[in-house]
JSON list of N, CA and C in Angstrom, two decimals:
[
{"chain": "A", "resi": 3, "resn": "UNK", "atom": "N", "xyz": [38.69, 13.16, 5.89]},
{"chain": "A", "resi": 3, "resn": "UNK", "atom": "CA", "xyz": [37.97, 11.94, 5.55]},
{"chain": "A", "resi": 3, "resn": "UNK", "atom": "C", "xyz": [37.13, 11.46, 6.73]},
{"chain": "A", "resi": 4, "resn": "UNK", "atom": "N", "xyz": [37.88, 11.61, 7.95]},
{"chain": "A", "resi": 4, "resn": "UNK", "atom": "CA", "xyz": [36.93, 11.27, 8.93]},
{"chain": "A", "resi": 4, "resn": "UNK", "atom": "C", "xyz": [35.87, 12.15, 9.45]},
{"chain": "A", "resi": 5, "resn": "UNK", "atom": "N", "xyz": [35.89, 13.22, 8.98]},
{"chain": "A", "resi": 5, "resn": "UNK", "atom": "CA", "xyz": [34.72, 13.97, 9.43]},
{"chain": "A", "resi": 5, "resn": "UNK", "atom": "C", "xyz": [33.50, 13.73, 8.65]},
{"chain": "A", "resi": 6, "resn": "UNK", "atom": "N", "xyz": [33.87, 13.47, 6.95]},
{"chain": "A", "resi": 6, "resn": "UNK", "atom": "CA", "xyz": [33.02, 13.09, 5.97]},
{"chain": "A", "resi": 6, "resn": "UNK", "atom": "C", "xyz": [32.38, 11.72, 6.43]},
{"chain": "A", "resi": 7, "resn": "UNK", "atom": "N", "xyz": [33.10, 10.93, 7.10]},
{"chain": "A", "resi": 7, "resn": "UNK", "atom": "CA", "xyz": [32.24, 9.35, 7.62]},
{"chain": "A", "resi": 7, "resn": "UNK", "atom": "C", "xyz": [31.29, 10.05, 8.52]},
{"chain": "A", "resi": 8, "resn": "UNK", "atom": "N", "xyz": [31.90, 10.90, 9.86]},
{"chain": "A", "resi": 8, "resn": "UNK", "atom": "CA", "xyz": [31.02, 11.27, 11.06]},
{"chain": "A", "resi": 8, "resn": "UNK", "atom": "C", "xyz": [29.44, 11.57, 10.13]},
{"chain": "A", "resi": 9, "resn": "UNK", "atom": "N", "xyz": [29.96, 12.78, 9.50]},
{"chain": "A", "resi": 9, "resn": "UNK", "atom": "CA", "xyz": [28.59, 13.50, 8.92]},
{"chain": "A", "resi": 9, "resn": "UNK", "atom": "C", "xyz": [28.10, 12.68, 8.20]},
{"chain": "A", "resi": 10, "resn": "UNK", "atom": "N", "xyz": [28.53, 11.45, 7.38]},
{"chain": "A", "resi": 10, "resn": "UNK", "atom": "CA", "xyz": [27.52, 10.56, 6.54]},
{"chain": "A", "resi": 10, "resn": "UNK", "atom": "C", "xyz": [26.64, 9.37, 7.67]},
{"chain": "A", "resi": 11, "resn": "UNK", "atom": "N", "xyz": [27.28, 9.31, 8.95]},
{"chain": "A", "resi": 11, "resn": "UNK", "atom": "CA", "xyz": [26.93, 8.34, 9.85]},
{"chain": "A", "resi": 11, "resn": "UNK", "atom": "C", "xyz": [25.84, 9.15, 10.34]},
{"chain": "A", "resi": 12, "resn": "UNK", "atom": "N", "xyz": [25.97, 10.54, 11.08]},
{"chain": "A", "resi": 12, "resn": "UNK", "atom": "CA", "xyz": [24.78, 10.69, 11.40]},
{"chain": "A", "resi": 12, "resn": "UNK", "atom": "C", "xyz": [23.59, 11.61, 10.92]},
{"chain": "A", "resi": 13, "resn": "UNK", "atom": "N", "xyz": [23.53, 11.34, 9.20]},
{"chain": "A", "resi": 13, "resn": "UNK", "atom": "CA", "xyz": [22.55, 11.79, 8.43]},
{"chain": "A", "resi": 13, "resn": "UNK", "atom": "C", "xyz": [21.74, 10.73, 8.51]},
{"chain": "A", "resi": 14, "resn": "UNK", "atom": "N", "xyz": [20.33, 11.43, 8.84]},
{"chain": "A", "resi": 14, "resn": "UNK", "atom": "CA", "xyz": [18.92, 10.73, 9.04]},
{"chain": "A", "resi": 14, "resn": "UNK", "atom": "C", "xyz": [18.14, 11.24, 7.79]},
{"chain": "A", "resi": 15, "resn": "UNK", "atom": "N", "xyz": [18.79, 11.85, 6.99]},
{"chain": "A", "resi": 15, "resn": "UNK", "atom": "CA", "xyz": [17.43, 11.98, 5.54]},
{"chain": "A", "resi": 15, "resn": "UNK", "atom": "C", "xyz": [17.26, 10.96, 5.22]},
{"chain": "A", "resi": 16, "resn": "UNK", "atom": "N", "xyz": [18.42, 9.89, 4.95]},
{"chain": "A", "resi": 16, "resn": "UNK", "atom": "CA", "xyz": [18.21, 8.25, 4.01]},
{"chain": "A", "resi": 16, "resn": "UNK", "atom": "C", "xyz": [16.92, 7.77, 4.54]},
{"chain": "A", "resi": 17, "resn": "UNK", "atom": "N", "xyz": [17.33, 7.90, 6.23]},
{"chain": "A", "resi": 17, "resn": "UNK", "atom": "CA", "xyz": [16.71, 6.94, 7.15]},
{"chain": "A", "resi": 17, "resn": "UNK", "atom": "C", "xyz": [15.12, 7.14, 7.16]},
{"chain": "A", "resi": 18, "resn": "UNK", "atom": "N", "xyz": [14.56, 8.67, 6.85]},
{"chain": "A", "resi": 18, "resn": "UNK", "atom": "CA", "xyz": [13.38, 8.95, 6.76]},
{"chain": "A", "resi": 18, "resn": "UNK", "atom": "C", "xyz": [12.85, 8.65, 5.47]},
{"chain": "A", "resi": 19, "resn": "UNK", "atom": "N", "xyz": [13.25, 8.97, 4.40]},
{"chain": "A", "resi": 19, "resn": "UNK", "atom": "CA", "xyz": [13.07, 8.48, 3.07]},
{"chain": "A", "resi": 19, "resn": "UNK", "atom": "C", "xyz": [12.73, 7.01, 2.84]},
{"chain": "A", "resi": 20, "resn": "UNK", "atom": "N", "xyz": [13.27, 6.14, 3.62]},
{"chain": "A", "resi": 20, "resn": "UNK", "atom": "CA", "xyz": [13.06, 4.59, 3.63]},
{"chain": "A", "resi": 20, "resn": "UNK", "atom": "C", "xyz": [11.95, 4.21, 4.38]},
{"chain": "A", "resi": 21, "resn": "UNK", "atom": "N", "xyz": [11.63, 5.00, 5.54]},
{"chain": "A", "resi": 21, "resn": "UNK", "atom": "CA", "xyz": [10.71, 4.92, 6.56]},
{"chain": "A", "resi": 21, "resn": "UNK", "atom": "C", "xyz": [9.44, 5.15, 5.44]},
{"chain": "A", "resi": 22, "resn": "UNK", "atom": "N", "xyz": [9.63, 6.57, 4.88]},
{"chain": "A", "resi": 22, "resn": "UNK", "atom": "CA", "xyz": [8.39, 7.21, 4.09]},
{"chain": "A", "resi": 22, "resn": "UNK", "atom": "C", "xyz": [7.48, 5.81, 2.76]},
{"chain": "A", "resi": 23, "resn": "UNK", "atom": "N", "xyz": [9.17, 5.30, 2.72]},
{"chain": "A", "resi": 23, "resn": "UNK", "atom": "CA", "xyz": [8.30, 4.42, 1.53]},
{"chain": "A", "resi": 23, "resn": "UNK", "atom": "C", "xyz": [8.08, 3.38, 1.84]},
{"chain": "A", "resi": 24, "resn": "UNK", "atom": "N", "xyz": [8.31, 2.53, 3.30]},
{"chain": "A", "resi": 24, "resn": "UNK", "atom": "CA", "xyz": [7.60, 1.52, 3.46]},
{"chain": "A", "resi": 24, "resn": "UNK", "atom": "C", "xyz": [6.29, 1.70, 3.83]},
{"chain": "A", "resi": 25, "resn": "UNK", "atom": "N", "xyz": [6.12, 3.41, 4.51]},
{"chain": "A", "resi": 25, "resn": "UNK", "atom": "CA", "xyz": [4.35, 3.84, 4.66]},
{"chain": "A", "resi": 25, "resn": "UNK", "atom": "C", "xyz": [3.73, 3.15, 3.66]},
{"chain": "A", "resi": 26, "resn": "UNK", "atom": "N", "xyz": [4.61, 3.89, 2.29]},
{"chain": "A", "resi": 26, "resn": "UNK", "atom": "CA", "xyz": [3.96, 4.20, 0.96]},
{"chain": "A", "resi": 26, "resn": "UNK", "atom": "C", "xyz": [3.70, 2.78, 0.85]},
{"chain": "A", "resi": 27, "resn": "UNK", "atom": "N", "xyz": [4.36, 1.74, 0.62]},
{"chain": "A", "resi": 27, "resn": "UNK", "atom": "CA", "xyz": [4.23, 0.58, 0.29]},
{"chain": "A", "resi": 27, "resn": "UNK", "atom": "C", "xyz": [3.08, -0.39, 1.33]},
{"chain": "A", "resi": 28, "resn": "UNK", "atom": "N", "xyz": [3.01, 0.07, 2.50]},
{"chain": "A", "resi": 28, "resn": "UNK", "atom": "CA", "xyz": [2.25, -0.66, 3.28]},
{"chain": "A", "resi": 28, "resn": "UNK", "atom": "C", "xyz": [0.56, 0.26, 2.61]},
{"chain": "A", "resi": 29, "resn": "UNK", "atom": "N", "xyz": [0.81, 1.48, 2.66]},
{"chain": "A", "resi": 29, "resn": "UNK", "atom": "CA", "xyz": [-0.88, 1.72, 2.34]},
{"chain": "A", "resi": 29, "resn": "UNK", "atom": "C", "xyz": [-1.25, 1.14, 0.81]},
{"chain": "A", "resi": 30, "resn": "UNK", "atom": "N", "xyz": [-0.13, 0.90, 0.16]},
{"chain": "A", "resi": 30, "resn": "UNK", "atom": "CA", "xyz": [-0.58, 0.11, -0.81]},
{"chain": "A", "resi": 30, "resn": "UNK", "atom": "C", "xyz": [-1.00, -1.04, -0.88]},
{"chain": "A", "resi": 31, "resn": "UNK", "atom": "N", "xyz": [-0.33, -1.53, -0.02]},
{"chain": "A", "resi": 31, "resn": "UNK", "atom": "CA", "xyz": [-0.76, -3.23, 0.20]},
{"chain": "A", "resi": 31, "resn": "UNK", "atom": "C", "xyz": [-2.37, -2.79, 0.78]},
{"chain": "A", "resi": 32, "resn": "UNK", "atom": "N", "xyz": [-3.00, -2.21, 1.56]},
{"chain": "A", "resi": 32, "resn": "UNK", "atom": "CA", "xyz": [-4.16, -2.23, 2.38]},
{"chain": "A", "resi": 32, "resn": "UNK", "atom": "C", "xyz": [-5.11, -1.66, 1.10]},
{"chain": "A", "resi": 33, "resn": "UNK", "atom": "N", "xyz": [-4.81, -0.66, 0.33]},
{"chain": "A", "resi": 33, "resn": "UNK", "atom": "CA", "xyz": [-5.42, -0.66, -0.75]},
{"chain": "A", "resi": 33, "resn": "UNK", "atom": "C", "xyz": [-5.97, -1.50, -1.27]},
{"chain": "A", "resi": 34, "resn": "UNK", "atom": "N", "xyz": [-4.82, -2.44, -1.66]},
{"chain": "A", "resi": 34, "resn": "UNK", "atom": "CA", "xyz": [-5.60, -3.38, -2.97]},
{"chain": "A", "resi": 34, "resn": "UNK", "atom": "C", "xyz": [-5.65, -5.07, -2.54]},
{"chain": "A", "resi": 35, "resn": "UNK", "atom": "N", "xyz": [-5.83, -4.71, -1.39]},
{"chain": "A", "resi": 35, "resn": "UNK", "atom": "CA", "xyz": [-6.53, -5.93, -0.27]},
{"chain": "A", "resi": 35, "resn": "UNK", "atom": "C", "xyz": [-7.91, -5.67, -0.13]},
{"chain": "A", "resi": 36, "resn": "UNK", "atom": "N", "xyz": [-8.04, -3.89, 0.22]},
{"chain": "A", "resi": 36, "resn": "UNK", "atom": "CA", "xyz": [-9.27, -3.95, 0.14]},
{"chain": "A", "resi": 36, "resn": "UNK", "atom": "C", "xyz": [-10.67, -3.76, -1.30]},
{"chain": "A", "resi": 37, "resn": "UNK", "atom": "N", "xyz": [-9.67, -3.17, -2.55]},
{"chain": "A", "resi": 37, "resn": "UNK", "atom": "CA", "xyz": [-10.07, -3.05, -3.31]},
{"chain": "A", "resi": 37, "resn": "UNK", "atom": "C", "xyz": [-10.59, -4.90, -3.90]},
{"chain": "A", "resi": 38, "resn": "UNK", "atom": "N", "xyz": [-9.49, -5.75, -3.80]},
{"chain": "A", "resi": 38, "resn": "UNK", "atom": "CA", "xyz": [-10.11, -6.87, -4.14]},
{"chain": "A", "resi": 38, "resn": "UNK", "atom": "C", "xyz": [-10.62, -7.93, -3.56]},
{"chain": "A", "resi": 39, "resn": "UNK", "atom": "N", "xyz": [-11.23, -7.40, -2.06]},
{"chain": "A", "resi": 39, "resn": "UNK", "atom": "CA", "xyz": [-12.31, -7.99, -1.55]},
{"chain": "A", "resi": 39, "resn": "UNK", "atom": "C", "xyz": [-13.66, -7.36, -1.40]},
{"chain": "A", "resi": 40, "resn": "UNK", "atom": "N", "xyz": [-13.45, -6.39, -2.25]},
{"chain": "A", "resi": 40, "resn": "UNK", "atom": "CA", "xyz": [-14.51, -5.14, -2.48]},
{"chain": "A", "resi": 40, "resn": "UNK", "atom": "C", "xyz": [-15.29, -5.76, -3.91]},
{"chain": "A", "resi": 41, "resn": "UNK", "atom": "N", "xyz": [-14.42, -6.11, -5.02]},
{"chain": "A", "resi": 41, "resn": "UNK", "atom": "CA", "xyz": [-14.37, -6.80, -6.23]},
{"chain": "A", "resi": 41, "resn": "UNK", "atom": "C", "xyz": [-14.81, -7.84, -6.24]},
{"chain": "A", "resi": 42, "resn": "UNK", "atom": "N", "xyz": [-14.67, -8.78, -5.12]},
{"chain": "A", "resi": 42, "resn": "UNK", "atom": "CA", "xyz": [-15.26, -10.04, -4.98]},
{"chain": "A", "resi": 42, "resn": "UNK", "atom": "C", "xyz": [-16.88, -10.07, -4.63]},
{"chain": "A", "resi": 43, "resn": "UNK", "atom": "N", "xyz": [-16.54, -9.33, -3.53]},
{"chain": "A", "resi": 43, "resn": "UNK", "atom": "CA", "xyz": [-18.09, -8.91, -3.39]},
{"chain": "A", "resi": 43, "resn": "UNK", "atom": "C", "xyz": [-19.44, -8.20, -4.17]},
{"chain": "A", "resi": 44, "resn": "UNK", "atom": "N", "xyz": [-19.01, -7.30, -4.96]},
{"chain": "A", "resi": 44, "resn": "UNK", "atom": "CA", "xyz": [-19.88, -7.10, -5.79]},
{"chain": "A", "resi": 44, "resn": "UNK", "atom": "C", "xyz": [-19.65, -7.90, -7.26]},
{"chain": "A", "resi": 45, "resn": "UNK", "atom": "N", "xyz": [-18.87, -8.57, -7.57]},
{"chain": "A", "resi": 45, "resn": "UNK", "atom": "CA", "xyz": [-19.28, -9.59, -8.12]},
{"chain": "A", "resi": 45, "resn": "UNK", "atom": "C", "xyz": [-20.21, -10.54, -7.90]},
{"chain": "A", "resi": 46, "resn": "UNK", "atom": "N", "xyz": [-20.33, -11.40, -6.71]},
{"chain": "A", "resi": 46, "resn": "UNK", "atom": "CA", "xyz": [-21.53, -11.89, -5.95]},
{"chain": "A", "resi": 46, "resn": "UNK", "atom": "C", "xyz": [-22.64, -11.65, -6.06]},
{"chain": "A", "resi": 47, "resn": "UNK", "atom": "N", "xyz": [-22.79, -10.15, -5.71]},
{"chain": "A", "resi": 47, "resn": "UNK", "atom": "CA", "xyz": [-23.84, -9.18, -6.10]},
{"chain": "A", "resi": 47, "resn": "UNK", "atom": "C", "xyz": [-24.59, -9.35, -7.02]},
{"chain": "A", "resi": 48, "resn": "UNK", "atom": "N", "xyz": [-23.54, -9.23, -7.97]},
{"chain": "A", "resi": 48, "resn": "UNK", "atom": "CA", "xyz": [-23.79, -8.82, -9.96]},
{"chain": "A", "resi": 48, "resn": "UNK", "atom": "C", "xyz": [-24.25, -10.62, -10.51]},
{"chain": "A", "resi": 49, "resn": "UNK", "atom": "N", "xyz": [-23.72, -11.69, -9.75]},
{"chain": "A", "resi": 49, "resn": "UNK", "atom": "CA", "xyz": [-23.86, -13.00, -9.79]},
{"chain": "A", "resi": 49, "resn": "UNK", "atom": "C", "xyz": [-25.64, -13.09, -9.46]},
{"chain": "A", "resi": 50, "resn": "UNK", "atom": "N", "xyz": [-25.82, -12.80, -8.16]},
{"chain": "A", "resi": 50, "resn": "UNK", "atom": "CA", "xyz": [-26.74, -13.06, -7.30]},
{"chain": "A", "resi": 50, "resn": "UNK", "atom": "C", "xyz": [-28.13, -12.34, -7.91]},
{"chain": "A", "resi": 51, "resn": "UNK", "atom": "N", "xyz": [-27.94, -11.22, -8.36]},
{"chain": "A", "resi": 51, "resn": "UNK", "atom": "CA", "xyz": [-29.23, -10.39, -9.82]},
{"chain": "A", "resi": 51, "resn": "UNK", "atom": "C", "xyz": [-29.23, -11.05, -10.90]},
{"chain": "A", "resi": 52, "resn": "UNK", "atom": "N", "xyz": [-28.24, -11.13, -11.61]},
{"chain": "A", "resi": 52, "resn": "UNK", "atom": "CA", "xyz": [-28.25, -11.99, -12.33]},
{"chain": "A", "resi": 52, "resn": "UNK", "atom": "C", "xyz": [-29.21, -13.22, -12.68]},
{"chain": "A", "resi": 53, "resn": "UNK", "atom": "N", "xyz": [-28.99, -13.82, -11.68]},
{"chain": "A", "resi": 53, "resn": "UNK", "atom": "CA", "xyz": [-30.15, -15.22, -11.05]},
{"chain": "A", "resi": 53, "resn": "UNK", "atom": "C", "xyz": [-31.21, -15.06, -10.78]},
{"chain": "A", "resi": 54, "resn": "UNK", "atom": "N", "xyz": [-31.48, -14.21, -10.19]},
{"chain": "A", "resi": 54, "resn": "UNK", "atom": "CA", "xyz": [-32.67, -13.26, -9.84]},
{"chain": "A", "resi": 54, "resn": "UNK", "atom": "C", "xyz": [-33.78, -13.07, -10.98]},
{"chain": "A", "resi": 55, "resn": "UNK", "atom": "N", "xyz": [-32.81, -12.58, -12.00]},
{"chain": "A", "resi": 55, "resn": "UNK", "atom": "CA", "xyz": [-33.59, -11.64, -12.90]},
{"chain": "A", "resi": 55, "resn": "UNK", "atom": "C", "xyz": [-33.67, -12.92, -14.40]},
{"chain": "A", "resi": 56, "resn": "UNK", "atom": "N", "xyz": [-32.82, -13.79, -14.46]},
{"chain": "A", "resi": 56, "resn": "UNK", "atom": "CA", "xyz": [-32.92, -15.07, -15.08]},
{"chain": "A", "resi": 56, "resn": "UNK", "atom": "C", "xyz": [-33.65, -16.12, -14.75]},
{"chain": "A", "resi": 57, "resn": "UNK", "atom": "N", "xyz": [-34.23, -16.14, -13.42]},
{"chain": "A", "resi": 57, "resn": "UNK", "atom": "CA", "xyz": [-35.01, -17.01, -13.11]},
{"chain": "A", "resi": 57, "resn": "UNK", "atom": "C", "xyz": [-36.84, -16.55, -13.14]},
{"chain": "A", "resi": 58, "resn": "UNK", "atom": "N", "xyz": [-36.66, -14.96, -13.02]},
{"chain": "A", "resi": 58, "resn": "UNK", "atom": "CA", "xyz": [-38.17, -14.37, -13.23]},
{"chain": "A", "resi": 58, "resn": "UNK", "atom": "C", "xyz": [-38.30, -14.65, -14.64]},
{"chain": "A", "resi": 59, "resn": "UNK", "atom": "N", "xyz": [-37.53, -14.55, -15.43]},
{"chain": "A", "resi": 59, "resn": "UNK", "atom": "CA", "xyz": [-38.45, -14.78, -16.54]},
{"chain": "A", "resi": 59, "resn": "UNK", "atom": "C", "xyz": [-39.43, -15.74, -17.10]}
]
């Protein structure tokens, strides 16, 4: 039994697996931070022609 603790104490797969998915989770967050200030902006855009092209007439 105590050898089964040793070897579960110093297994590092968990430890990398947890590491891997806070990557995963952090490039997600930067994703769709940048996706929806990307969204905002060409909305503006699409706002700003809009006006443009409503006011030539």
């Amino acid at each position: 039994m105590l050898r089964k603790m040793n070897r579960f104490l110093k297994d590092k797969n968990g430890a990398t697996a947890i590491e891997y998915g806070l990557i995963a989770a952090l490039i997600g967050v930067v994703i769709i931070a940048g996706v929806t200030a990307l969204g905002t902006n060409i909305q503006a855009n699409f706002d700003r022609i809009a006006t443009e092209i409503g006011d030539g007439s």
